[in-house]
Coordinates of C-alpha atoms in Angstrom, one line a residue:
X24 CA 18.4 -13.8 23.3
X25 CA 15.5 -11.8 24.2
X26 CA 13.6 -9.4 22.5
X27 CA 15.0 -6.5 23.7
X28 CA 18.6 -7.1 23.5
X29 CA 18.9 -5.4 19.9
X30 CA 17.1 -2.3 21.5
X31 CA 18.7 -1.9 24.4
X32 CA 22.6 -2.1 22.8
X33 CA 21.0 0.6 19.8
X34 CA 19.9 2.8 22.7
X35 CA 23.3 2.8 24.2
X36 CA 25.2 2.9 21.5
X37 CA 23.4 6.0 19.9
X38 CA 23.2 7.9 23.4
X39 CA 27.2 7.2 23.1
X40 CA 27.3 8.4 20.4
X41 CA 25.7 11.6 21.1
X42 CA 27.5 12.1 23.9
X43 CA 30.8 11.9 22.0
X44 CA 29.4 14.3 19.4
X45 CA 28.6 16.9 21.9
X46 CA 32.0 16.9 23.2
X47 CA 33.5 17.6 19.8
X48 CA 31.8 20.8 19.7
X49 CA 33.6 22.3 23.0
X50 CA 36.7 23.6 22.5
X51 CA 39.7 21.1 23.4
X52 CA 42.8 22.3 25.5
X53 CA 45.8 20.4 24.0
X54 CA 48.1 21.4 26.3
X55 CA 46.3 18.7 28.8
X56 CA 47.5 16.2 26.3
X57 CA 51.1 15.8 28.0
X58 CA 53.1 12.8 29.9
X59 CA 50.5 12.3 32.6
X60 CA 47.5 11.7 30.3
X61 CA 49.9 9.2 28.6
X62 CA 51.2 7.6 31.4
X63 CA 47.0 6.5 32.4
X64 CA 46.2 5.3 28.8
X65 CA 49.4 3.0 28.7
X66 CA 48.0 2.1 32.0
X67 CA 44.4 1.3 31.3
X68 CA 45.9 -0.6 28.6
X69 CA 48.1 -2.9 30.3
X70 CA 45.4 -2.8 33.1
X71 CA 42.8 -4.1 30.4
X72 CA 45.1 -6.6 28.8
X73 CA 45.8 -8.1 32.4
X74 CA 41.9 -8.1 32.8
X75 CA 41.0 -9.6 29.4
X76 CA 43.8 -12.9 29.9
X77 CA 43.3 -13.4 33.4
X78 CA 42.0 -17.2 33.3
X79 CA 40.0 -16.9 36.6
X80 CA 36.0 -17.0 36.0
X81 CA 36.6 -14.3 38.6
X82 CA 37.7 -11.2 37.0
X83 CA 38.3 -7.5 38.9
X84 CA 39.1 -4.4 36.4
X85 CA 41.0 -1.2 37.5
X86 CA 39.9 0.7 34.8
X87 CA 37.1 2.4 36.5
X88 CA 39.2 4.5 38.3
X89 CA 42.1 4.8 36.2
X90 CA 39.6 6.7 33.5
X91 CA 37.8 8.5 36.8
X92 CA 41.3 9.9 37.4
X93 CA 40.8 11.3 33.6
X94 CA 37.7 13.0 34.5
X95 CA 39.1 14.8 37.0
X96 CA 42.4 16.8 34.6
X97 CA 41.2 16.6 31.3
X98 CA 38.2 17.6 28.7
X99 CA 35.3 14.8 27.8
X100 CA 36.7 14.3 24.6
X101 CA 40.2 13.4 25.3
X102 CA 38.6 11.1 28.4
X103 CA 36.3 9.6 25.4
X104 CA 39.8 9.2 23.0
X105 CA 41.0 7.7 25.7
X106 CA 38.5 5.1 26.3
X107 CA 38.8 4.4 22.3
X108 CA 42.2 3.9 22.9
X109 CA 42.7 1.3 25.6
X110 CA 39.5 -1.0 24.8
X111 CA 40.5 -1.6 21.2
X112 CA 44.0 -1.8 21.9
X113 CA 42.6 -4.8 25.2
X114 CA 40.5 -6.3 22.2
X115 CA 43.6 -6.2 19.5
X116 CA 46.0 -8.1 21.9
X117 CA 42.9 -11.1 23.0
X118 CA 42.9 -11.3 19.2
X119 CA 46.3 -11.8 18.5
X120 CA 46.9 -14.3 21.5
X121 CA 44.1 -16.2 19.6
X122 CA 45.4 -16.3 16.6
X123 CA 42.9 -13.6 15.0
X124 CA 39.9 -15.6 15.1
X125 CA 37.7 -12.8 17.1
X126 CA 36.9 -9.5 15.4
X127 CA 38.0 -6.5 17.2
X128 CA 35.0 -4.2 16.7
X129 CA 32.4 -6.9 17.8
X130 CA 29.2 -6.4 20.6
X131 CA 31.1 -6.4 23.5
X132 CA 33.8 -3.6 22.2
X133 CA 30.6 -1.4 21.4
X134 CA 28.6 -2.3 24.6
X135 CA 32.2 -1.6 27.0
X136 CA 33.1 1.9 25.2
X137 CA 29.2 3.0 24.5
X138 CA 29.3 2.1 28.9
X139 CA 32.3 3.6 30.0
X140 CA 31.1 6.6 27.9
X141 CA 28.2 6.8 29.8
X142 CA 29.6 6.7 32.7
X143 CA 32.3 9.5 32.5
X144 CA 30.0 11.8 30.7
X145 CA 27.6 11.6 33.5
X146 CA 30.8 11.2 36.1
X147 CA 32.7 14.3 34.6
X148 CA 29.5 16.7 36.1
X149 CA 30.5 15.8 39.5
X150 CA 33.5 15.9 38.9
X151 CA 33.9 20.0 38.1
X152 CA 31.3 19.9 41.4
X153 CA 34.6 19.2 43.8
X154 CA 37.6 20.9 44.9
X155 CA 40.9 18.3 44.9
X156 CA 41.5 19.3 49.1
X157 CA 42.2 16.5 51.4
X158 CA 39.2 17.1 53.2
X159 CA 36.5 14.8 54.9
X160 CA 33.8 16.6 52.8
X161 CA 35.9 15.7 49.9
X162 CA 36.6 11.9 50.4
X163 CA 33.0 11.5 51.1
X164 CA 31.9 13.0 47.9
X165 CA 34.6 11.2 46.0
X166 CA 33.2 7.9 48.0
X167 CA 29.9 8.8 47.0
X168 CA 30.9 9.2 43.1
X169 CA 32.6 6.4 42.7
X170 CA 29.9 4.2 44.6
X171 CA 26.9 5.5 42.0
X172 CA 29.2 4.8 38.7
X173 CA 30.0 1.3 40.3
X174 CA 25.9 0.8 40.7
X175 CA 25.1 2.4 37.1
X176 CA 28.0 0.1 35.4
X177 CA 27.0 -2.9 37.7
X178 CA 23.3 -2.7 36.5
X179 CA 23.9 -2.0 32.9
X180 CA 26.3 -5.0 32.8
X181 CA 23.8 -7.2 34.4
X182 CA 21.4 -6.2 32.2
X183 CA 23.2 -6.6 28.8
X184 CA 24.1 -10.0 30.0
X185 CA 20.3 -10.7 31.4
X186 CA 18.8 -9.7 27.4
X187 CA 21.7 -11.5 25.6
X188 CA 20.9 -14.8 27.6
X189 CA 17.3 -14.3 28.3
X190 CA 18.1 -15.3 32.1
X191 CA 18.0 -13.0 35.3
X192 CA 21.6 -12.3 35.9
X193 CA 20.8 -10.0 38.2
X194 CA 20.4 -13.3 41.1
X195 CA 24.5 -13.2 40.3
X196 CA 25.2 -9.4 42.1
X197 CA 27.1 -9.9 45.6
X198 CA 26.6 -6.9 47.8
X199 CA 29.8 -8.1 49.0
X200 CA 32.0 -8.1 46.4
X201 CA 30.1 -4.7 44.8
X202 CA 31.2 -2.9 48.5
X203 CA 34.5 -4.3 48.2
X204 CA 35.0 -3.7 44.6
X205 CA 33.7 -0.1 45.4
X206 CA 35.9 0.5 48.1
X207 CA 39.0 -0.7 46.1
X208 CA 38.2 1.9 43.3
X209 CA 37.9 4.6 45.6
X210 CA 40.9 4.3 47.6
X211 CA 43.0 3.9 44.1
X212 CA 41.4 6.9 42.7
X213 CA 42.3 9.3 46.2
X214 CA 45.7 7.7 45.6
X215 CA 46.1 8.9 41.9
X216 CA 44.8 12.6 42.9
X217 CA 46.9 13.1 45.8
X218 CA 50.3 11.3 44.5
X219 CA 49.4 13.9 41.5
X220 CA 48.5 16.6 43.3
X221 CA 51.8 16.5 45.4
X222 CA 54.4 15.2 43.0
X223 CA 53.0 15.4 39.9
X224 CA 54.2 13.5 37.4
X225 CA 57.0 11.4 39.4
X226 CA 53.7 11.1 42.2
X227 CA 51.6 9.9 39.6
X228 CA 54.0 6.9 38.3
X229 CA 54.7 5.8 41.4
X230 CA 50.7 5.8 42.2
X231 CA 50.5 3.8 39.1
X232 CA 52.8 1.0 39.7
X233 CA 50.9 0.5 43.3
X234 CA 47.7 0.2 41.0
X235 CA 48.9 -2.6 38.6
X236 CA 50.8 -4.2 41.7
X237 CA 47.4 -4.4 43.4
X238 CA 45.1 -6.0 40.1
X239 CA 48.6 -8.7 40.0
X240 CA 47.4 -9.4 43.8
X241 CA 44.4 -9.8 43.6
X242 CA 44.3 -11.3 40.2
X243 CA 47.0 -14.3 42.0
X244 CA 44.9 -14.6 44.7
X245 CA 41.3 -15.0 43.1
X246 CA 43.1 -17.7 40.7
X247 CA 44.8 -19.5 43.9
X248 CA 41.3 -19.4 45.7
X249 CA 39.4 -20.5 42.6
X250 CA 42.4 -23.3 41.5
X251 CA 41.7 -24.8 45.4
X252 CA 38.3 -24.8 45.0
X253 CA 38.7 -27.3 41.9
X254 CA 41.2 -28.8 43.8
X255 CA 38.6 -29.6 46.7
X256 CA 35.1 -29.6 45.2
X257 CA 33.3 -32.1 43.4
X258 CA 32.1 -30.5 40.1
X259 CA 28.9 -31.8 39.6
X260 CA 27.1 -32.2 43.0
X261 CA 29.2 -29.0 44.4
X262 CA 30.5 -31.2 47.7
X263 CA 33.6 -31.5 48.6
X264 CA 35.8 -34.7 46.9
X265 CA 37.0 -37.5 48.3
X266 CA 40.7 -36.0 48.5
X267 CA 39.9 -32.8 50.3
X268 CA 37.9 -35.5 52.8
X269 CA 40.9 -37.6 53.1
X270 CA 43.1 -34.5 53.7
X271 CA 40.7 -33.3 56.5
X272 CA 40.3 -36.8 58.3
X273 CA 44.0 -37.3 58.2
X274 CA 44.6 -34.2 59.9
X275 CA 42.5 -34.8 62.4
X276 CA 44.2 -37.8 63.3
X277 CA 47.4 -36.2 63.6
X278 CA 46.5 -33.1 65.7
X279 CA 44.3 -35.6 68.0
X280 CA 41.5 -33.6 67.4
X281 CA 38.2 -35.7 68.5
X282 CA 35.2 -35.4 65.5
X283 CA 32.6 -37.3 64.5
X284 CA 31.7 -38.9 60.8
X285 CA 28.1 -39.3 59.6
X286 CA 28.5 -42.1 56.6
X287 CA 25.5 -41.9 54.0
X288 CA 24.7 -43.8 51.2
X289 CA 22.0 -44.0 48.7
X290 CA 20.2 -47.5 48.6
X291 CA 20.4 -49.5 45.4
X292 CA 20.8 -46.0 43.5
X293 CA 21.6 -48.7 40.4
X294 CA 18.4 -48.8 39.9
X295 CA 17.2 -45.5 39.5
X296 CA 20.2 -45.0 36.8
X297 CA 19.1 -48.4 35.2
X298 CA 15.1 -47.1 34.9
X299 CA 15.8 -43.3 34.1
X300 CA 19.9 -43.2 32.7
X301 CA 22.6 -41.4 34.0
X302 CA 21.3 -37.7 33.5
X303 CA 18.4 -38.4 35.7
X304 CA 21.2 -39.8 38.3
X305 CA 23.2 -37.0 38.5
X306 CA 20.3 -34.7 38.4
X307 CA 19.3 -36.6 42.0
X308 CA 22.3 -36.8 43.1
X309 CA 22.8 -33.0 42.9
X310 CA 19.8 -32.6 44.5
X311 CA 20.6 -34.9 47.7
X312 CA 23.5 -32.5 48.3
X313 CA 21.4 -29.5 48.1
X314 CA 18.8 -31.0 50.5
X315 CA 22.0 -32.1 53.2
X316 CA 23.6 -28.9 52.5
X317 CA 20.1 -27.2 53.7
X318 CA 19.8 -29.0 56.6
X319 CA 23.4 -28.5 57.9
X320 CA 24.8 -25.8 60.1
X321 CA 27.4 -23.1 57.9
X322 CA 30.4 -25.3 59.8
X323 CA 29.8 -28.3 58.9
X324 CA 31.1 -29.5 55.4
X325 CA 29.3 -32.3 53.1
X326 CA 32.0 -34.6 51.2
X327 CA 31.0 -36.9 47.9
X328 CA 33.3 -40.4 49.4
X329 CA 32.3 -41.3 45.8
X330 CA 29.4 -42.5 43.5
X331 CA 26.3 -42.2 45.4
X332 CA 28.0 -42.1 49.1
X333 CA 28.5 -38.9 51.3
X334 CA 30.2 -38.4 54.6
X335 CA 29.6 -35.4 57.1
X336 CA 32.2 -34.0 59.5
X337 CA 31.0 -33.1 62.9
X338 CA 32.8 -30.9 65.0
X339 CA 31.3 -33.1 67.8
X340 CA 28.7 -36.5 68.4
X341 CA 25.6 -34.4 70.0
X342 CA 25.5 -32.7 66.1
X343 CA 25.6 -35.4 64.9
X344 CA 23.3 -37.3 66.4
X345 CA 20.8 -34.5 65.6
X346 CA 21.5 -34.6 62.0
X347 CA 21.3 -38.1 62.0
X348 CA 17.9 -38.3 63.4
X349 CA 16.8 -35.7 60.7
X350 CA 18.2 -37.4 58.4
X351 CA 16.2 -40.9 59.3
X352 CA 12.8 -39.1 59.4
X353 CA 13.2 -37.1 56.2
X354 CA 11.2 -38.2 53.2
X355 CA 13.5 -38.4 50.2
X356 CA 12.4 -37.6 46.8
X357 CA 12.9 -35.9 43.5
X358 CA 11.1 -34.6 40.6
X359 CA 12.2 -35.6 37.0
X360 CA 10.5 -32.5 35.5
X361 CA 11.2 -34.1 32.1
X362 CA 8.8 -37.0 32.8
X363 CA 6.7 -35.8 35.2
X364 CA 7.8 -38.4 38.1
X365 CA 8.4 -38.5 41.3
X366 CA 11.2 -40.5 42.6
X367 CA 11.5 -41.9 46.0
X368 CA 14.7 -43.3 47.8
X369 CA 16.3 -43.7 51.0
X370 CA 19.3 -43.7 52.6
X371 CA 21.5 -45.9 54.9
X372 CA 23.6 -44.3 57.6
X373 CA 26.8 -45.0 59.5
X374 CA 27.9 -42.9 62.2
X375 CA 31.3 -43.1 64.1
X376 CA 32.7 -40.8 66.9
X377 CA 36.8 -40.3 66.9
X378 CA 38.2 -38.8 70.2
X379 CA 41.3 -38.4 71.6
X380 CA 42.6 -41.1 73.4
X381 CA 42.0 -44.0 70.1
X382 CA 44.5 -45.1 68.4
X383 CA 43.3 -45.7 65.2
X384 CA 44.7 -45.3 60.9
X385 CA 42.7 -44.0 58.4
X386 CA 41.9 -47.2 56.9
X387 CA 40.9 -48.5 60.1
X388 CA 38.7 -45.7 60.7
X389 CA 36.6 -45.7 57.3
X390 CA 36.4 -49.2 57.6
X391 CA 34.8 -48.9 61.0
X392 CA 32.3 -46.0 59.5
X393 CA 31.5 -48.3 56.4
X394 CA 30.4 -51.2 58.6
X395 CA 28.6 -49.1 60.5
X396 CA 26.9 -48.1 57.7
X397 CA 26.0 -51.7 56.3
X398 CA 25.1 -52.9 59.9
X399 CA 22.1 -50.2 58.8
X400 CA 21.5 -51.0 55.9
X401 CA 21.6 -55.0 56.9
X402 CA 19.1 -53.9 59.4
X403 CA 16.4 -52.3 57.5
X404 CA 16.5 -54.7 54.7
X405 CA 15.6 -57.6 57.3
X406 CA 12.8 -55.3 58.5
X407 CA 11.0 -54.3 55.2
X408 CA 12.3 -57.1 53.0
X409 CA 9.1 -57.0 51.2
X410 CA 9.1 -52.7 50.8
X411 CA 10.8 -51.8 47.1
X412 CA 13.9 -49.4 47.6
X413 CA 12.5 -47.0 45.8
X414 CA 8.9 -46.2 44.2
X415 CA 7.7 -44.5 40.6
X416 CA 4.6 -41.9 40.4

């Protein structure tokens, strides 16, 4: 945790806290307390809840503009009630579901309501700034609001979690998924104002249903992408596994479609687990897919065959062939940090070109590639039989 983590969550906090208090001394309409001010919190709440027990590492919330759309009919303080409302009731129900064992009130419950109060409170000035018309000049200042409270709650996120870990978490940000996420809250947000602004109430429910429709979307399809990633990727190294390589080879037998194998394995990589353990082995091992990965075009897709052995699809031989002679003049090493020493190894290859016309099995064909690949290794050993595999600085 660094230093100023405890700073930074007081100075939040308090100007929270001020903010709230300034809101109690304007004079509250009560009549805006009806049906449709209701109808949001339930919202937000069910909205949070779906948030807070989605099990994807991937999460999207649609609270942002569900309390925007509070901004825009009702006073700061019922926005800020509001707020109260749905993040403890989120944090009461992940509480529950765990059988009590988290506190309610804790860091995070301060940090989220201290931010989204923030965020309104500087939001709501805008917001008496615009005229609900279905104008260009209005979407583009409604575009333009929702984009800066997307930056100011992106960066004050990133920067709780950068303190609270001590680590840059700002490296994490994708522009892509801040545009996208951006977009998303703006074109929920237009939809809550118009549906409201034409059909009121009725409008409004039926706007809201869209909006918990669209978090069940993309909250199926982030956990389907993320369960076929696990599926398909080795966990440690990051490659692809042997069963999304089987799956891919197979295929291509089937729809005849020619492609070319490059066969890699690591020589005698016992020893280098035997003189620095296991750790040290994975740590290189992760490495070697990093440096592969970094000298591969975006198409073409490294696969961990298993233990210390890789294969390479190719679209075609000529890449190949290229990679192939990269691979052969590259200098192979890595740095145990912990020790201070370097590590040199090499690498035996075995390429194989599949078109068209063969007739050939699976087993047949990784047969073919894994002689191909000891016919190298064969060949170097008789030509350096007195060079050691691999050498210790």
């Amino acid at each position: 945790m660094n230093k100023f983590y405890r700073p930074f969550m007081f100075t939040i906090v308090l100007f929270a806290i001020g903010l709230f208090v300034n809101a109690l001394d304007h004079a509250v309409i009560w009549s805006t307390f009806d049906l449709n001010y209701i109808l949001i919190v339930i919202v937000c709440i069910i909205s949070e809840a779906n948030y807070l027990l989605n099990q994807s590492s991937i999460k999207h919330s649609l609270t942002a503009p569900l309390t925007l759309f509070l901004a825009f009919y009702n006073p700061l303080l019922l926005c800020y009630l509001g707020i109260l409302i749905y993040e403890t009731i989120g944090k009461a129900i992940i509480a529950k579901r765990e059988g009590g064992s988290n506190h309610i009130l804790d860091e995070k419950w301060f940090f989220n309501v201290s931010q989204f109060i923030i965020l309104i409170g500087f939001s709501k000035y805008f917001v008496t700034q615009l005229t609900v018309l279905p104008t260009y000049e209005f979407a583009i200042n409604l575009l333009s609001l929702v984009f800066a409270y997307n930056l100011v709650n992106t960066f004050l996120t990133h920067l709780m979690i950068s303190l609270y870990n001590n680590t840059n978490h700002f490296k994490r940000i994708s522009l892509k998924n801040f545009v996208t996420y951006s977009f998303s809250y703006f074109i929920i947000l237009l939809a809550l104002i118009f549906a409201f602004e034409a059909y009121g109430f009725v409008g409004l429910t039926v706007a809201c249903i869209f909006v918990l429709q669209t978090q069940g979307s993309i909250f199926t399809n982030l956990t389907a992408k993320e369960l076929n990633h696990r599926l398909s990727v080795d966990k440690m190294t990051n490659a692809f596994n042997r069963n999304f390589f089987d799956e891919v080879v197979e295929l291509n037998l089937v729809a005849k479609k020619p492609f070319s194998i490059l066969f890699i394995d690591l020589d005698d990589f016992k020893l280098v687990n035997d003189a620095y353990g296991h750790v040290i082995g994975d740590a290189l091992l992760i490495d070697f897919v990093a440096i592969i990965k970094s000298l591969l075009r975006k198409e073409n897709r490294v696969f961990r065959y298993g233990g210390d052995e890789f294969c390479i699809i190719f679209d075609n031989i000529e890449q190949a062939k290229s990679v192939q002679k990269r691979l052969e003049a590259f200098v192979f090493m890595f740095h145990d940090e912990k020790s201070g020493s370097m590590i040199y190894y090499h690498i035996s290859l075995g390429l194989y070109e599949y078109t068209s016309d063969l007739e050939i099995t699976y087993s047949e064909l990784i047969h073919q590639v894994d002689q191909n690949m000891y016919n190298d290794k064969k060949r170097k050993k008789c030509k350096e039989k007195d060079e050691t595999i691999f050498e210790l600085s």
